Amino acid sequence: MPRRPRVVSDVPALRRAVATLRRDGRIALVPTMGALHDGHISLVRLARRRAKRVVVSIFVNPTQFAPNEDFSSYPRNLSKDLARLAEAGVDLVWAPDVKVMYPDGFATRITPEGPAKVGLEDSFRPHFFGGVATVVAKLLTQCTPDVAVFGEKDYQQLKVIARLATDLDLPVKIVGAPIVREANGLAMSSRNAYLSEAQRGVAATLCRVLKDCAHRIANKAHVARVLDEGSAEIESVGFTLDYLEARHVDSLAKVETLKDGPIRLLVAGRLGTTRLIDNVAV
Ligand code: AMP
């Protein structure tokens, strides 16, 4: 059995462990909220190709959840996660408690703009990117990685974090990793654990419709019409749709025709009480 990675949970121990790892070469960080699946492991694999040593953080970040969201019920399973990370060859796990990350008196919050204010996730989770930006800035300054890997699954988040690293002159390269999907196309997510077997089948509609819309748009169909029809199809299987949008891959600005592209299609919707997001390139 592969050896479990070392787990540290306070900042001085983290700094010492990172200093030791750095003697071996470049360090990559993969930030996660745990409940690890193959999508997270693909990020670790990419990190291992980009650096000699890999640190994974596991922290369910309360500041990115609204009071009515699933912070307390979010799936947590540290010992299973550590077994998976051992198999994946991770060197160090940074698993702080909330009180370590946000000690009494904590009073600083980053408010990202630009890609964090384009009317996608930010319209439905207004608190979200402030919480993400704050915790990611902390993770990057705590772990001081040369490279940090984030999934395209959270496409807008990836853009917000790349902007944050540039704007704060953080000496780290932000790398995006492709979406890993279930056999039926459903994008892997820790929140898929909330879905029943039947809902998992229905949830795959998101990806199927996205791919179909992308194909039609690439073949010059009218963008707004394609999105209207795609939205109707997603709602017809029982989703409450938050958005289905065509955006510029970099700026996330709205696009009306292929000529405004390159285009990324992004979707978010709720199936029962579970909110799912997904995206594809056109
Ligand atoms: P989370 O634990 O959900 O906060 O995700 C941690 C990181 O894993 C983020 O950078 C996500 O974008 C990424 N991630 C989550 N699901 C997937 C997936 N299905 N494929 C690729 N990356 C993913």
Coordinates of C-alpha atoms and ligand atoms in Angstrom, one line a residue:
M1 CA 0.0 0.0 0.0
P2 CA 1.4 3.5 -0.9
R3 CA 2.5 5.6 2.1
R4 CA -0.1 8.2 3.2
P5 CA 1.0 11.7 2.6
R6 CA 2.0 13.8 5.6
V7 CA -0.9 16.0 6.8
V8 CA -0.3 19.4 8.4
S9 CA -2.9 21.5 10.0
D10 CA -1.2 24.7 11.3
V11 CA 0.7 27.4 9.4
P12 CA 4.2 27.0 11.0
A13 CA 4.2 23.2 10.3
L14 CA 3.1 23.9 6.7
R15 CA 5.9 26.4 6.2
R16 CA 8.5 24.0 7.5
A17 CA 7.2 21.1 5.4
V18 CA 7.0 23.3 2.3
A19 CA 10.6 24.5 2.9
T20 CA 11.8 20.9 3.0
L21 CA 9.9 20.0 -0.2
R22 CA 11.3 23.0 -2.0
R23 CA 14.8 21.6 -1.6
D24 CA 13.7 18.9 -4.1
G25 CA 12.5 21.2 -6.7
R26 CA 9.3 23.0 -7.9
I27 CA 6.1 22.7 -5.9
A28 CA 2.5 22.5 -7.3
L29 CA -0.6 23.1 -5.2
V30 CA -4.0 21.6 -5.9
P31 CA -6.7 23.3 -3.8
T32 CA -9.8 21.2 -3.0
M33 CA -12.6 21.0 -0.6
G34 CA -12.1 17.2 -0.2
A35 CA -14.7 14.5 -1.0
L36 CA -12.2 13.7 -3.7
H37 CA -13.2 12.1 -7.0
D38 CA -11.4 11.3 -10.3
G39 CA -11.6 14.9 -11.4
H40 CA -9.5 16.0 -8.4
I41 CA -7.1 13.1 -9.0
S42 CA -6.6 14.3 -12.6
L43 CA -5.6 17.7 -11.3
V44 CA -3.0 15.9 -9.1
R45 CA -1.7 14.0 -12.1
L46 CA -1.3 17.3 -14.0
A47 CA 0.4 18.9 -11.0
R48 CA 2.9 16.0 -10.9
R49 CA 3.8 16.6 -14.5
R50 CA 4.4 20.3 -13.8
A51 CA 6.4 20.1 -10.5
K52 CA 8.6 17.8 -8.5
R53 CA 6.5 17.9 -5.4
V54 CA 2.7 18.2 -5.0
V55 CA 0.7 19.7 -2.1
V56 CA -3.1 19.2 -1.9
S57 CA -5.2 21.4 0.3
I58 CA -8.4 20.1 1.7
F59 CA -10.5 22.9 3.2
V60 CA -14.3 23.3 3.1
N61 CA -14.3 27.1 3.0
P62 CA -17.2 28.5 4.9
T63 CA -16.8 32.0 3.4
Q64 CA -17.9 30.8 -0.1
F65 CA -21.2 29.4 1.1
A66 CA -24.2 31.5 1.8
P67 CA -26.2 30.8 5.0
N68 CA -28.8 28.9 3.0
E69 CA -26.2 26.8 1.2
D70 CA -24.8 23.3 2.0
F71 CA -21.7 24.2 4.1
S72 CA -22.7 21.9 7.0
S73 CA -23.9 19.0 4.8
Y74 CA -21.0 19.2 2.3
P75 CA -19.5 15.7 2.1
R76 CA -16.3 15.2 4.2
N77 CA -14.2 12.1 4.4
L78 CA -10.6 12.8 5.2
S79 CA -9.4 9.3 5.7
K80 CA -10.8 8.1 2.3
D81 CA -9.3 11.3 0.7
L82 CA -5.9 10.5 2.2
A83 CA -5.9 7.0 0.8
R84 CA -6.7 8.3 -2.7
L85 CA -4.0 11.0 -2.4
A86 CA -1.4 8.4 -1.3
E87 CA -2.2 6.3 -4.4
A88 CA -1.8 9.5 -6.5
G89 CA 1.6 10.1 -5.1
V90 CA 0.9 13.4 -3.2
D91 CA 3.7 14.6 -0.9
L92 CA 1.8 16.8 1.5
V93 CA -1.7 17.6 2.5
W94 CA -2.7 21.0 4.0
A95 CA -5.8 20.5 6.0
P96 CA -6.4 23.4 8.3
D97 CA -9.4 23.9 10.6
V98 CA -11.7 26.9 10.1
K99 CA -10.2 28.5 13.2
V100 CA -6.7 28.2 11.7
M101 CA -7.8 29.8 8.4
Y102 CA -10.0 32.4 9.9
P103 CA -8.8 33.0 13.5
D104 CA -10.8 35.3 15.8
G105 CA -10.5 38.9 14.6
F106 CA -10.0 37.9 11.0
A107 CA -11.2 41.0 9.1
T108 CA -9.9 41.0 5.5
R109 CA -11.8 40.0 2.4
I110 CA -10.8 40.2 -1.2
T111 CA -13.5 41.5 -3.5
P112 CA -12.7 40.4 -7.1
E113 CA -14.2 42.2 -10.0
G114 CA -13.7 41.7 -13.8
P115 CA -14.4 38.0 -14.5
A116 CA -16.1 37.8 -11.0
K117 CA -18.8 40.3 -12.2
V118 CA -20.0 39.1 -15.5
G119 CA -23.5 37.8 -14.6
L120 CA -22.9 34.1 -14.4
E121 CA -22.3 32.4 -11.0
D122 CA -22.0 35.9 -9.4
S123 CA -25.7 36.6 -10.2
F124 CA -26.8 33.5 -8.3
R125 CA -24.1 33.2 -5.6
P126 CA -23.2 36.9 -4.9
H127 CA -21.0 36.0 -1.9
F128 CA -19.2 33.2 -3.7
F129 CA -16.2 34.7 -5.5
G130 CA -15.3 36.9 -2.5
G131 CA -15.0 33.8 -0.4
V132 CA -13.1 31.9 -3.1
A133 CA -10.7 34.8 -3.8
T134 CA -10.0 35.3 -0.1
V135 CA -9.3 31.7 0.6
V136 CA -7.2 31.1 -2.6
A137 CA -5.1 34.1 -1.9
K138 CA -4.4 32.7 1.6
L139 CA -3.7 29.2 0.2
L140 CA -1.3 30.6 -2.3
T141 CA 0.6 32.7 0.2
Q142 CA 0.6 29.9 2.8
C143 CA 1.9 27.2 0.4
T144 CA 4.0 29.4 -1.9
P145 CA 3.6 27.0 -4.9
D146 CA 5.3 27.6 -8.2
V147 CA 2.2 26.2 -10.0
A148 CA -1.4 25.9 -8.9
V149 CA -3.9 23.7 -10.7
F150 CA -7.6 24.4 -11.0
G151 CA -10.3 22.6 -12.9
E152 CA -12.1 24.0 -15.9
K153 CA -15.2 22.5 -14.3
D154 CA -15.4 25.8 -12.4
Y155 CA -14.7 27.8 -15.5
Q156 CA -15.5 31.3 -14.2
Q157 CA -13.6 30.5 -11.0
L158 CA -10.5 29.6 -13.0
K159 CA -10.7 33.0 -14.7
V160 CA -11.2 34.8 -11.4
I161 CA -8.2 33.1 -9.8
A162 CA -5.9 33.7 -12.8
R163 CA -6.9 37.4 -12.6
L164 CA -6.3 37.4 -8.8
A165 CA -2.8 36.0 -9.2
T166 CA -1.9 38.5 -11.9
D167 CA -3.4 41.5 -10.0
L168 CA -1.7 40.6 -6.7
D169 CA 1.7 39.8 -8.4
L170 CA 1.6 36.3 -6.9
P171 CA 4.7 34.4 -8.2
V172 CA 2.6 31.4 -9.2
K173 CA 1.5 30.0 -12.6
I174 CA -2.2 29.2 -12.6
V175 CA -2.9 26.1 -14.8
G176 CA -6.4 25.0 -15.9
A177 CA -7.2 21.3 -16.2
P178 CA -9.9 19.7 -18.4
I179 CA -13.3 18.4 -17.0
V180 CA -13.4 14.8 -16.0
R181 CA -16.8 13.2 -16.6
E182 CA -18.8 10.1 -15.6
A183 CA -19.4 7.5 -18.4
N184 CA -22.8 9.2 -19.1
G185 CA -21.2 12.6 -19.5
L186 CA -22.1 14.0 -16.1
A187 CA -19.2 16.3 -14.9
M188 CA -17.8 14.8 -11.8
S189 CA -18.5 16.8 -8.7
S190 CA -18.4 16.2 -4.9
R191 CA -22.1 17.4 -4.9
N192 CA -23.1 14.5 -7.2
A193 CA -23.2 12.5 -3.9
Y194 CA -26.5 14.4 -3.2
L195 CA -28.1 12.9 -6.4
S196 CA -30.2 9.7 -6.4
E197 CA -29.4 7.1 -9.1
A198 CA -32.4 8.4 -11.2
Q199 CA -31.3 12.0 -10.8
R200 CA -27.7 11.1 -12.0
G201 CA -29.3 9.9 -15.3
V202 CA -31.3 13.1 -15.6
A203 CA -28.3 15.3 -14.6
A204 CA -26.4 14.0 -17.7
T205 CA -28.8 16.0 -19.8
L206 CA -26.7 19.1 -18.9
C207 CA -23.7 17.8 -20.7
R208 CA -25.6 16.3 -23.6
V209 CA -27.4 19.6 -24.3
L210 CA -24.2 21.6 -23.9
K211 CA -22.4 19.4 -26.4
D212 CA -25.4 19.5 -28.8
C213 CA -25.6 23.3 -28.6
A214 CA -21.8 23.6 -29.1
H215 CA -22.0 21.4 -32.2
R216 CA -24.9 23.5 -33.7
I217 CA -23.2 26.8 -33.0
A218 CA -20.0 25.5 -34.5
N219 CA -22.0 24.7 -37.6
K220 CA -23.3 28.3 -37.8
A221 CA -26.7 27.9 -36.2
H222 CA -28.2 31.1 -34.6
V223 CA -26.6 31.4 -31.1
A224 CA -29.6 32.8 -29.2
R225 CA -32.0 30.3 -30.8
V226 CA -29.8 27.4 -30.0
L227 CA -29.6 28.6 -26.4
D228 CA -33.3 29.0 -26.1
E229 CA -33.9 25.5 -27.4
G230 CA -31.2 24.1 -25.2
S231 CA -32.7 25.8 -22.1
A232 CA -36.2 24.4 -22.9
E233 CA -34.7 20.9 -23.2
I234 CA -32.9 21.2 -19.8
E235 CA -36.0 22.5 -18.1
S236 CA -38.2 19.8 -19.7
V237 CA -36.3 17.0 -17.8
G238 CA -36.9 18.7 -14.5
F239 CA -34.1 21.3 -14.0
T240 CA -34.7 24.7 -12.7
L241 CA -32.3 26.6 -14.9
D242 CA -30.1 29.4 -13.6
Y243 CA -28.4 30.1 -16.9
L244 CA -27.3 28.7 -20.2
E245 CA -25.0 31.2 -21.9
A246 CA -22.5 31.6 -24.7
R247 CA -19.4 33.6 -23.5
H248 CA -16.0 34.6 -24.8
V249 CA -13.5 32.0 -23.6
D250 CA -11.2 34.7 -22.0
S251 CA -13.2 37.8 -21.2
L252 CA -16.5 35.9 -20.4
A253 CA -18.3 38.7 -22.3
K254 CA -21.6 37.8 -23.9
V255 CA -21.2 36.6 -27.6
E256 CA -23.9 36.8 -30.2
T257 CA -22.3 35.1 -33.1
L258 CA -19.4 32.8 -33.9
K259 CA -17.5 35.9 -35.0
D260 CA -17.4 37.3 -31.5
G261 CA -15.8 34.0 -30.3
P262 CA -13.9 31.8 -29.4
I263 CA -16.9 30.7 -27.4
R264 CA -17.5 28.7 -24.2
L265 CA -21.0 27.5 -23.3
L266 CA -21.7 27.6 -19.5
V267 CA -24.7 26.2 -17.7
A268 CA -26.0 26.1 -14.1
G269 CA -29.2 24.6 -12.8
R270 CA -30.9 22.9 -9.9
L271 CA -32.2 19.4 -9.8
G272 CA -34.2 19.1 -6.7
T273 CA -32.1 20.7 -4.0
T274 CA -28.7 20.0 -5.8
R275 CA -27.2 22.8 -7.9
L276 CA -25.0 21.7 -10.8
I277 CA -22.7 23.6 -13.2
D278 CA -21.0 22.5 -16.4
N279 CA -19.4 24.1 -19.5
V280 CA -17.9 23.1 -22.9
A281 CA -15.9 24.7 -25.6
V282 CA -17.6 25.4 -28.9
Ligands
AMP1 P1 -13.7 21.4 -5.2 O1 -13.2 20.4 -4.3 O2 -15.1 21.1 -5.8 O3 -13.6 22.8 -4.7 O4 -12.8 21.4 -6.5 C1 -11.4 21.5 -6.3 C2 -10.8 21.6 -7.7 O5 -11.1 20.5 -8.5 C3 -11.3 22.9 -8.5 O6 -10.2 23.5 -9.2 C4 -12.3 22.3 -9.4 O7 -12.5 23.0 -10.6 C5 -11.7 20.9 -9.7 N1 -12.7 20.0 -10.2 C6 -13.8 19.6 -9.6 N2 -14.5 18.7 -10.4 C7 -13.8 18.5 -11.5 C8 -13.9 17.7 -12.6 N3 -15.0 17.0 -12.8 N4 -12.9 17.7 -13.5 C9 -11.8 18.5 -13.4 N5 -11.6 19.3 -12.3 C10 -12.6 19.3 -11.4

